[in-house]
Amino acid sequence: MKKKTYLVVLALCTALAITACGTSADNKGETKSTAETQDTADKTDSAESGSDSDKNSKDTASGDTRLVSVDDVSKYITIGQYKGLTLDNSVEAVTDDMVDGRVQEELQNKAEEVTEGTVQNGDIVTINYVGTKDGVAFDGGTANNYELTIGSGTFIDGFEDGIIGMKKGQTKDLDLTFPEEYSSEELAGQEVVFKVTLQSFKRAPELTDDWAAKNTDCKTAEDYKKEIRKTLEEEAKTSAQNTLRETAWNTVLSASEVKEYPQDDLDTAKTEFKTLYENYAKQGDMTLEDFVKAQGISMDDFEEQSSQYAEYKVKQNLIVQGIMDAENMTLEDEKSLGIQNELIKSYNVKDIAALVDKYGQAAVDESIGLLRVEDFIIDNATVEEKVTAGDTQGVDGDDPSVDGSSAEGTKSWKRQKRQIWFLRKNRQKRQTAHQMHQQNNKKSHALCDAYKKVRGPGEFPGTAFLTVTHKKKIKRFFRELPLYLNIKCGMIKFRH
């Protein structure tokens, strides 16, 4: 199957269950509500898809809500082993380097404006710039009041280095050359000039006892680092729990085989998929065909994805409903109501009706059912607790960095191990980033065009100089399009 056929499906896979993954009893308050990032568009989608949501959540004669339209699930799917599994819960060990990295991030967020002196590496600058080729401004090469972190590598080589040493209010011409592999054929390998004006710049403060006392709840810098470590450790536990859930589910999913798809359920899912994109196309005054094309895929690919989505969604619901039937679970039992309450807390809403109003009844039911079944699979599995540090693992909470040698030797060995591990990780990141950069550049223009048509052209300057910040904004937009849809399958990654 061509990789591009999963573009829209990947965009569709942010659902209630994802945010709720950290809302079990062990992870209360760990997950931020993605509902906070949704705009009024979601309400429109939820309202217009209400009829489909009602179709998906069927009520039996006993009053129990069901996720599929059929009563005997066993006629449609053979569910793989879901009890007695052996799973690993691997929690990443928090290192000093990780703590220092997070501290630097927090300090960067507290950057203070510098009124005298010149720009240094790491400063956050606000600039105006105009890019020209042969004296003519090119599309996407102009912006005003643009905020950039020097050294972040978001712009082409030479741009950020050229700003170092500039003073507030200074204007400077940067003679640069776009990379040969740049996505825009008009600019690839071309010499250009950027006229840059430095409006202002900020600099991160140093971590001192005085700064910690004034800006945090801690009295000293050391106490602040301890708090950061605690936060990272909690995040590592939450991440490990999410991975455990994903592994548990995917183990059952891959071992299950559909005999036949209930046609009513398939039709409902396909309609849901198409209606979602029609709604967003309307917001941008676009036809569905134009909106799909803007994402770099054809209508044939879109129809194929619609079918794939429907099959994935129905398979998920068949498995969840089948396990719930076999184990006498319902969406109204005590544990399911507990999950419902955690969803309400996680999304910071008044009650379940608010979630239903925003995302639709089907999405809420499916999310509760999925989390309920994941909990059951894990509760009935043998889970081995591990701590990981790079490629090394320790069992039952043992520190994998400890080798039983003397204290001094252990510290030295641990430092060396951390250095080697971070060098290896950084090298892997650079290689992966280079590969992803080449792939993503091909998609940037289409996504950016679609984003601007829906959100408006004023969000950012254009595609020719698309930065990491812009790409994150675009990806977040497309990821949040169908937040109320809920689907899981082995080929799709949900938690990041």
CSV table of N, CA and C in Angstrom, one decimal, residues 39 60-61 72 95 99 117 120 127 131 159 182 226 247 251 264 309 326 342 345 360 386 411 451 468 485:
chain,number,residue,atom,x,y,z
A,39,ASP,N,-11.1,25.1,18.3
A,39,ASP,CA,-11.8,26.4,18.0
A,39,ASP,C,-13.3,26.0,17.8
A,60,THR,N,-29.3,-1.4,23.2
A,60,THR,CA,-30.0,-2.7,23.2
A,60,THR,C,-31.2,-2.7,24.0
A,61,ALA,N,-32.0,-3.8,24.0
A,61,ALA,CA,-33.2,-3.8,24.8
A,61,ALA,C,-33.0,-3.6,26.3
A,72,ASP,N,-24.4,-10.3,17.9
A,72,ASP,CA,-23.4,-11.4,18.0
A,72,ASP,C,-22.1,-11.0,17.3
A,95,THR,N,17.9,11.6,33.5
A,95,THR,CA,19.3,11.9,33.6
A,95,THR,C,19.6,13.3,34.0
A,99,VAL,N,17.5,16.9,32.9
A,99,VAL,CA,17.1,17.9,33.8
A,99,VAL,C,17.6,19.3,33.3
A,117,GLY,N,23.7,46.2,23.8
A,117,GLY,CA,24.5,45.1,23.4
A,117,GLY,C,24.1,44.5,22.1
A,120,GLN,N,23.3,37.4,20.6
A,120,GLN,CA,24.1,36.3,20.8
A,120,GLN,C,23.4,35.0,20.4
A,127,ILE,N,12.2,40.2,14.3
A,127,ILE,CA,12.7,40.8,13.1
A,127,ILE,C,11.7,41.1,12.0
A,131,GLY,N,13.0,39.0,1.5
A,131,GLY,CA,13.8,38.2,0.6
A,131,GLY,C,13.7,38.6,-0.8
A,159,PHE,N,21.3,32.4,7.7
A,159,PHE,CA,20.4,33.4,8.1
A,159,PHE,C,20.5,33.8,9.6
A,182,TYR,N,16.2,22.2,-2.0
A,182,TYR,CA,15.0,23.0,-1.5
A,182,TYR,C,13.8,22.6,-2.3
A,226,LYS,N,15.4,20.0,41.4
A,226,LYS,CA,14.8,18.8,42.0
A,226,LYS,C,13.3,18.7,41.6
A,247,THR,N,0.8,-0.9,23.5
A,247,THR,CA,1.3,-2.2,23.2
A,247,THR,C,0.2,-3.3,23.5
A,251,THR,N,-1.3,-5.5,20.5
A,251,THR,CA,-1.1,-7.0,20.6
A,251,THR,C,-2.4,-7.7,20.3
A,264,ASP,N,-23.7,-1.8,7.7
A,264,ASP,CA,-24.2,-0.6,8.3
A,264,ASP,C,-23.1,0.2,9.0
A,309,TYR,N,-10.2,3.8,6.6
A,309,TYR,CA,-10.7,4.3,7.9
A,309,TYR,C,-11.8,3.5,8.4
A,326,ALA,N,-18.0,-10.5,26.3
A,326,ALA,CA,-17.4,-11.8,26.9
A,326,ALA,C,-17.1,-11.6,28.4
A,342,GLU,N,-13.0,10.7,34.7
A,342,GLU,CA,-11.6,11.1,34.4
A,342,GLU,C,-11.6,11.9,33.1
A,345,LYS,N,-12.7,15.4,33.8
A,345,LYS,CA,-11.6,16.1,34.5
A,345,LYS,C,-10.5,16.5,33.5
A,360,GLY,N,-19.5,14.5,20.0
A,360,GLY,CA,-20.5,13.5,19.5
A,360,GLY,C,-20.5,12.3,20.4
A,386,LYS,N,10.2,-2.1,34.3
A,386,LYS,CA,11.6,-1.9,33.9
A,386,LYS,C,11.9,-0.4,33.9
A,411,LYS,N,30.3,6.7,39.3
A,411,LYS,CA,30.0,8.1,38.8
A,411,LYS,C,30.7,8.3,37.4
A,451,TYR,N,-4.0,25.3,4.8
A,451,TYR,CA,-4.1,26.0,6.1
A,451,TYR,C,-4.5,27.4,5.9
A,468,VAL,N,10.1,25.7,11.2
A,468,VAL,CA,9.6,24.7,12.1
A,468,VAL,C,8.3,25.2,12.9
A,485,LEU,N,-13.2,12.0,16.3
A,485,LEU,CA,-13.2,10.7,15.7
A,485,LEU,C,-12.2,9.8,16.5
